[in-house]
Short mmCIF file of C-alpha atoms in Angstrom, two decimals:
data_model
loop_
_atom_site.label_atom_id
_atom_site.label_comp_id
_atom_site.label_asym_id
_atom_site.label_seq_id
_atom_site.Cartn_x
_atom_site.Cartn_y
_atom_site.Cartn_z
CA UNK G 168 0.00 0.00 0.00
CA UNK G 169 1.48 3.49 -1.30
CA UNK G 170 2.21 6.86 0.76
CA UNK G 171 0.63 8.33 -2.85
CA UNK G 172 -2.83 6.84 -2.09
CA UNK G 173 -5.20 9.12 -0.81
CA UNK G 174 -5.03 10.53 2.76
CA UNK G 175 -8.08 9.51 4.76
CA UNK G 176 -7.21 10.97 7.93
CA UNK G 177 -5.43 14.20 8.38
CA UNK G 178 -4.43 15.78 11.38
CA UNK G 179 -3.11 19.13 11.13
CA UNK G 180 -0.99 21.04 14.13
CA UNK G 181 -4.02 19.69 17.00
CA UNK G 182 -3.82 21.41 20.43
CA UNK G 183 -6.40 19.77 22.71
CA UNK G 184 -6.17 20.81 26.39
CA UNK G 185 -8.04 19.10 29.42
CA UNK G 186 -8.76 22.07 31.52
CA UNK G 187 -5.60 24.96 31.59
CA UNK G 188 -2.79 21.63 31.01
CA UNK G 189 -2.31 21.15 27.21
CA UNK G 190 -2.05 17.21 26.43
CA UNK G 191 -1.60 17.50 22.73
CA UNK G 192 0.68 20.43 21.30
CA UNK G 193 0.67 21.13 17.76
CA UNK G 194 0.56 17.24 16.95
CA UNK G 195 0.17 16.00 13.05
CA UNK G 196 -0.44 12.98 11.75
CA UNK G 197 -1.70 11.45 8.19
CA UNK G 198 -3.35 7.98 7.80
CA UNK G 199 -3.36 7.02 4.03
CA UNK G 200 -6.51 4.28 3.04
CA UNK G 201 -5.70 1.04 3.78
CA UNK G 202 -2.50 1.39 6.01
CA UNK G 203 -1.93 1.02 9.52
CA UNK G 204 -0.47 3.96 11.29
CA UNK G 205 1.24 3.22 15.25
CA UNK G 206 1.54 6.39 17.53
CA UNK G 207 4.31 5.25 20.20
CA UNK G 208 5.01 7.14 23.07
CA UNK G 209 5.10 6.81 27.06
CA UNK G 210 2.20 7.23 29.54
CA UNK G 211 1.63 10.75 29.49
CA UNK G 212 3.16 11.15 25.51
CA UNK G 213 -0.39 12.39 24.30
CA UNK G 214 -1.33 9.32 22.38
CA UNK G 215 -4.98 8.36 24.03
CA UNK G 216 -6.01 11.91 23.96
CA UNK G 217 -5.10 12.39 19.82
CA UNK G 218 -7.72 9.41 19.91
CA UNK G 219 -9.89 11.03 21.76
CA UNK G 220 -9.75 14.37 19.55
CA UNK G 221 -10.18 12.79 16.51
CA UNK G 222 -13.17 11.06 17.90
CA UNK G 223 -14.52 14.08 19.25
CA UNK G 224 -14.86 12.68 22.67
CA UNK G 225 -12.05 15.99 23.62
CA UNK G 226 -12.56 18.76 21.19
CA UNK G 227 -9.32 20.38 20.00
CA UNK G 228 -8.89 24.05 20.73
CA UNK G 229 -6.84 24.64 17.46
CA UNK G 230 -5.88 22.64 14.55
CA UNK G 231 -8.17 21.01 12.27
CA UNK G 232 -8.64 17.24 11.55
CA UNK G 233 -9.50 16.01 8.35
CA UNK G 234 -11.61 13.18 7.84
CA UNK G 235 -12.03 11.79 3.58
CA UNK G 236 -11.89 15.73 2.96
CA UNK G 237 -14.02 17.57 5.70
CA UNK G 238 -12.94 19.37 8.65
CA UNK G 239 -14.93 17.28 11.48
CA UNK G 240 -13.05 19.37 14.19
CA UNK G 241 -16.69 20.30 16.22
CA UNK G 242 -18.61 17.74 15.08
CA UNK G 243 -20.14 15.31 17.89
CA UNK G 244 -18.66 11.24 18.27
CA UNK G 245 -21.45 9.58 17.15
CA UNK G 246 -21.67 11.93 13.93
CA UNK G 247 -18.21 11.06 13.58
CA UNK G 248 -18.46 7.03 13.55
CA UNK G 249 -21.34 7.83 11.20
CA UNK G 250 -18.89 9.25 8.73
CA UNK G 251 -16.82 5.89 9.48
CA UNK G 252 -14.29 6.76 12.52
CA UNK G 253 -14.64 3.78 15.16
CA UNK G 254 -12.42 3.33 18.28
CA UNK G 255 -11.66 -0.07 20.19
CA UNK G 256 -10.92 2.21 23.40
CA UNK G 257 -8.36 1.80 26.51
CA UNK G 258 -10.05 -0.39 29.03
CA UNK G 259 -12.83 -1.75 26.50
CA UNK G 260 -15.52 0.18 28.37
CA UNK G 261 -17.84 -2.98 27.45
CA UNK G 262 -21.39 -2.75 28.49
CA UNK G 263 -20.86 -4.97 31.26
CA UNK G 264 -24.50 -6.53 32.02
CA UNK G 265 -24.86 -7.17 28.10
CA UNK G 266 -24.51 -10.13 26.57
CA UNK G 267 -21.75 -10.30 24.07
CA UNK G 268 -23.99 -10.12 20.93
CA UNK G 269 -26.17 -6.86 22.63
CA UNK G 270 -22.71 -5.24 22.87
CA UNK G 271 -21.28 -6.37 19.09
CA UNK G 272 -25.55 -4.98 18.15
CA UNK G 273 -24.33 -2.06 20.05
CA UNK G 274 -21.72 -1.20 17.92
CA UNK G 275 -24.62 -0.93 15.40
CA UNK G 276 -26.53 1.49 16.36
CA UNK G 277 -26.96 4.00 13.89
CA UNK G 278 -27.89 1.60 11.38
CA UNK G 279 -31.27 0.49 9.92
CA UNK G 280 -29.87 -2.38 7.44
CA UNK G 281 -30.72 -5.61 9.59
CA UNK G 282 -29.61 -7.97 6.88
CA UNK G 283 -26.28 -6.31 6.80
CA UNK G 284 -25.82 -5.90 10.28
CA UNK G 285 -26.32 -9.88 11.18
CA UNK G 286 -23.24 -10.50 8.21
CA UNK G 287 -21.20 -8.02 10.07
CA UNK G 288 -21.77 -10.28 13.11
CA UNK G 289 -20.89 -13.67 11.13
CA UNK G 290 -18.17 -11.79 10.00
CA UNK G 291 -16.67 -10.61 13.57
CA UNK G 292 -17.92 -14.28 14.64
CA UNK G 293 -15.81 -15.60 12.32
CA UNK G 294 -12.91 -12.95 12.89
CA UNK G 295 -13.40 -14.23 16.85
CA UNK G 296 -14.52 -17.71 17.27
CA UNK G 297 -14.76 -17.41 20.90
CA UNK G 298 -17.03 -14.41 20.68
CA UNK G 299 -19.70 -16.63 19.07
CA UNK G 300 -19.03 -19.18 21.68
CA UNK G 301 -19.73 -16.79 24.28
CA UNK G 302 -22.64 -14.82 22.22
CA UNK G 303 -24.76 -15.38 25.42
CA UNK G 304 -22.59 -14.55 28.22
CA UNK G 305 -22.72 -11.60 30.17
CA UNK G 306 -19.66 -9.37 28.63
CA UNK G 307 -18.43 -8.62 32.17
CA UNK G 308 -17.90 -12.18 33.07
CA UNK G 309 -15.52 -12.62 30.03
CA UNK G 310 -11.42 -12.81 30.42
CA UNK G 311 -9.30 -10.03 29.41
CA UNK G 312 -8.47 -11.21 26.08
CA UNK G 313 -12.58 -12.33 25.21
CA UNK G 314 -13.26 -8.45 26.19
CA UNK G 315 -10.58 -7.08 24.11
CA UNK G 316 -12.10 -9.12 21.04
CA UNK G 317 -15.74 -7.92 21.85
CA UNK G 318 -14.29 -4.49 22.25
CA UNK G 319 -12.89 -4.67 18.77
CA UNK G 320 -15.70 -6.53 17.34
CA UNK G 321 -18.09 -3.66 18.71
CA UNK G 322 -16.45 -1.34 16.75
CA UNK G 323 -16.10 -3.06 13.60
CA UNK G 324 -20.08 -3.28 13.73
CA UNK G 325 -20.36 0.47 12.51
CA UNK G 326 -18.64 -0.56 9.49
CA UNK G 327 -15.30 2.04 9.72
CA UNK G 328 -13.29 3.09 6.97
CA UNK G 329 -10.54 4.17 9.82
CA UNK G 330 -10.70 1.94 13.18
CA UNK G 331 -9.00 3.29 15.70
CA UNK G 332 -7.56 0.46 18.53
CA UNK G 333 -5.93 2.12 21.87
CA UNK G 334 -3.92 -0.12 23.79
CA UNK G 335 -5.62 -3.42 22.35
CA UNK G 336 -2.58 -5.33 24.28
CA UNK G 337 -3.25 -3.89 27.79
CA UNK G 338 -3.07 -6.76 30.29
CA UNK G 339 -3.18 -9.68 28.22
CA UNK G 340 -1.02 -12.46 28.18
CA UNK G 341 1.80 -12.95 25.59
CA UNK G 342 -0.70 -15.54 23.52
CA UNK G 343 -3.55 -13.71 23.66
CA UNK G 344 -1.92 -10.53 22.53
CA UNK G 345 -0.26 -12.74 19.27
CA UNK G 346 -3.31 -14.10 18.38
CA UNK G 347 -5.02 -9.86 18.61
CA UNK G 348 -2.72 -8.93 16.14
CA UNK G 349 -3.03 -11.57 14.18
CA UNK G 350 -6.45 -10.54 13.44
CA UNK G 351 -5.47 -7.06 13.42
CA UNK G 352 -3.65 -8.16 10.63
CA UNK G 353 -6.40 -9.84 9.02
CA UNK G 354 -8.45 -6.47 9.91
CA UNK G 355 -6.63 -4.65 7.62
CA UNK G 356 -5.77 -6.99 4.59
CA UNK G 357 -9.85 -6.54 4.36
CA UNK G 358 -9.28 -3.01 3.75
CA UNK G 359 -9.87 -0.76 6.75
CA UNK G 360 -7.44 1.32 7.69
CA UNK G 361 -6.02 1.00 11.36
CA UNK G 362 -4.66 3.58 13.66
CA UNK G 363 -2.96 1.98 16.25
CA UNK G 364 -2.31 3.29 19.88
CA UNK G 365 0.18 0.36 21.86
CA UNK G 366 2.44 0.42 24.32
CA UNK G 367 4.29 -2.53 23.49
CA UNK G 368 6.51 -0.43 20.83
CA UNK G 369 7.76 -3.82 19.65
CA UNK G 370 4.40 -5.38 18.45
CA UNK G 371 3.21 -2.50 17.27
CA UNK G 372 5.98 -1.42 14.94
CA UNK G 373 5.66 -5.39 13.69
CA UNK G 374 2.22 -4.52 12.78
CA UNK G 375 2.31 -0.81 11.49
CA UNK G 376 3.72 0.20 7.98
CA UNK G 377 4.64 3.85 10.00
CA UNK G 378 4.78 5.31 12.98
CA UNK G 379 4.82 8.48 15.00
CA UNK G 380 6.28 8.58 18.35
CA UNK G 381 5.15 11.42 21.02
CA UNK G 382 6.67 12.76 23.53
CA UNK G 383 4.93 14.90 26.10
CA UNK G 384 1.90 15.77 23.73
CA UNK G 385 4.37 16.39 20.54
CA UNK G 386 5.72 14.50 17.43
CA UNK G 387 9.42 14.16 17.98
CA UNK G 388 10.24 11.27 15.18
CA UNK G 389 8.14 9.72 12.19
CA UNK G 390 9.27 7.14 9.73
CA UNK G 391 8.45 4.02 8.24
CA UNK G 392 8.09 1.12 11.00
CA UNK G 393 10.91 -0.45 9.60
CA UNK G 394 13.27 2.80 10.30
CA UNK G 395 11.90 3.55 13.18
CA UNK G 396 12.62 -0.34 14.54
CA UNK G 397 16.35 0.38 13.22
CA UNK G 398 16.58 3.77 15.30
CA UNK G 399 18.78 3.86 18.31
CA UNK G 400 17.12 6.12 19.99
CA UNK G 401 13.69 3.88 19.54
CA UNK G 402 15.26 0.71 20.59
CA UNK G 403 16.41 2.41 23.68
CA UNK G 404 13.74 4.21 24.59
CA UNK G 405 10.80 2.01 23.53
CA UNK G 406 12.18 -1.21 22.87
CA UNK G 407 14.03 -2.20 25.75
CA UNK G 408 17.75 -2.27 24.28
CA UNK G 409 20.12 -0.93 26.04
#
C-alpha cells in the first residue's frame, strides 16, 4: 500500500487541552486508506487523547482534523463514527451486564440495514470464534483477552473506513496478545485502515507500515516502522535495548 494513495485521515498542528494543562501540542499525523499507522510514546506522551480528539470525545482548541476531505473538528462522536471513525478504546468500556452479541448490536446502532448488520456479526464471529461461543454470556464475566475481542468486534459493527484500537494489548497475556494482532492483521488486509495506539513499541511497529512517536503531547520522530525499529534512539527508549 502506497504513501501516494489518498489521505483519509489528516491531522493538522491539533492542540487539545483538558482544563488549563495542554495534552496535545501542535501534533500531526496522516493515515493514508488502507494502512496502519502506530503512535508510540510513554504514559503521558499524548497518544490516548489524539484518539480522543479525533473522535470528538475531547474537542481540539486549534488545529483542524481532516476526515475523507471535511474538517470534522466540532462535530459530535457519534456523527463522527457515522462518517466511518470507530475506536476499540483503553479499558474496552464494554457494556458490562450485556450479553456479548447486545454489545457487538451495540456497535450498530446508527444503522437500519438488519440484513447487513447480522453479516457483520458472522463476519466478527468468524474474525473471533470465541465471541460466538460466548454470544450469550454476560460481557463482564468474560477474560481479558474475550473483552478485548468484543471491544474490537463492537467497533467493527459500525462498518469504519478508519478503526481506531488504543492499547488493544493492555493486560493480556503474551498468547492472547499474538493471536489480537493476528487478526489485526487480518483487519486490515480486508481493507480498513487502522490507527494503532500500543504500548508494546515492539508489536506494534511489527504490525504498522509507519509510525509516529510522542513525547509529552508532541511529534518528535516519524518514519516508516521499519526505520523507526532500526533507530537507536527507539530501541532504547521504547524497545528495551540498552
Amino acid at each position: 500500500m502506497s504513501d501516494n494513495g489518498a489521505a483519509l485521515l489528516e491531522v493538522e498542528d491539533v492542540h487539545t487541552f483538558y482544563g488549563t494543562i495542554e495534552a496535545v501540542k501542535g501534533i500531526s499525523i496522516t493515515v493514508h486508506e488502507g494502512e496502519v499507522v502506530t503512535l508510540i510514546g510513554a504514559n503521558g506522551a499524548g497518544k490516548s487523547t489524539t484518539l480522543r480528539s479525533i473522535q470528538g470525545i475531547n474537542r481540539p482548541k486549534t488545529g483542524r482534523i481532516v476526515f475523507k476531505g471535511q474538517d470534522i473538528v466540532g462535530r459530535r462522536p457519534h456523527e463522527i463514527v457515522k462518517m466511518g471513525i470507530s475506536q476499540s478504546p483503553e479499558g474496552r468500556r464494554l457494556f458490562s451486564r450485556m450479553s456479548v452479541r447486545e454489545n457487538l448490536e451495540m456497535g450498530a446502532f446508527q444503522r437500519s440495514d438488519k440484513a447487513g448488520i447480522q453479516q457483520d456479526i458472522d463476519r466478527v464471529y468468524e474474525l473471533f470464534p470465541r465471541l460466538q461461543e460466548r454470544r450469550m454470556q454476560k460481557a463482564g464475566t468474560l477474560s481479558g483477552g474475550e473483552q478485548q475481542m468484543c471491544a474490537i468486534g463492537r467497533a467493527l459493527m459500525a462498518r469504519p473506513k478508519l478503526l481506531m484500537l488504543d492499547e488493544p494489548s493492555l493486560g493480556l497475556a503474551p498468547i492472547l496478545v499474538e493471536r489480537i494482532f493476528e487478526i489485526v492483521r487480518e483487519i486490515n488486509h480486508q481493507g480498513t485502515a487502522i490507527l494503532l495506539v500500543e504500548q508494546n513499541a515492539l508489536i506494534a511497529l511489527a504490525v504498522a507500515k509507519r509510525g509516529y512517536v510522542l513525547e509529552t503531547g508532541r511529534v518528535v520522530l516519524h518514519d516508516t516502522a521499519q526505520a523507526l525499529r532500526q533507530n537507536e534512539q527507539v530501541r532504547k527508549a521504547y524497545l528495551g535495548e540498552v
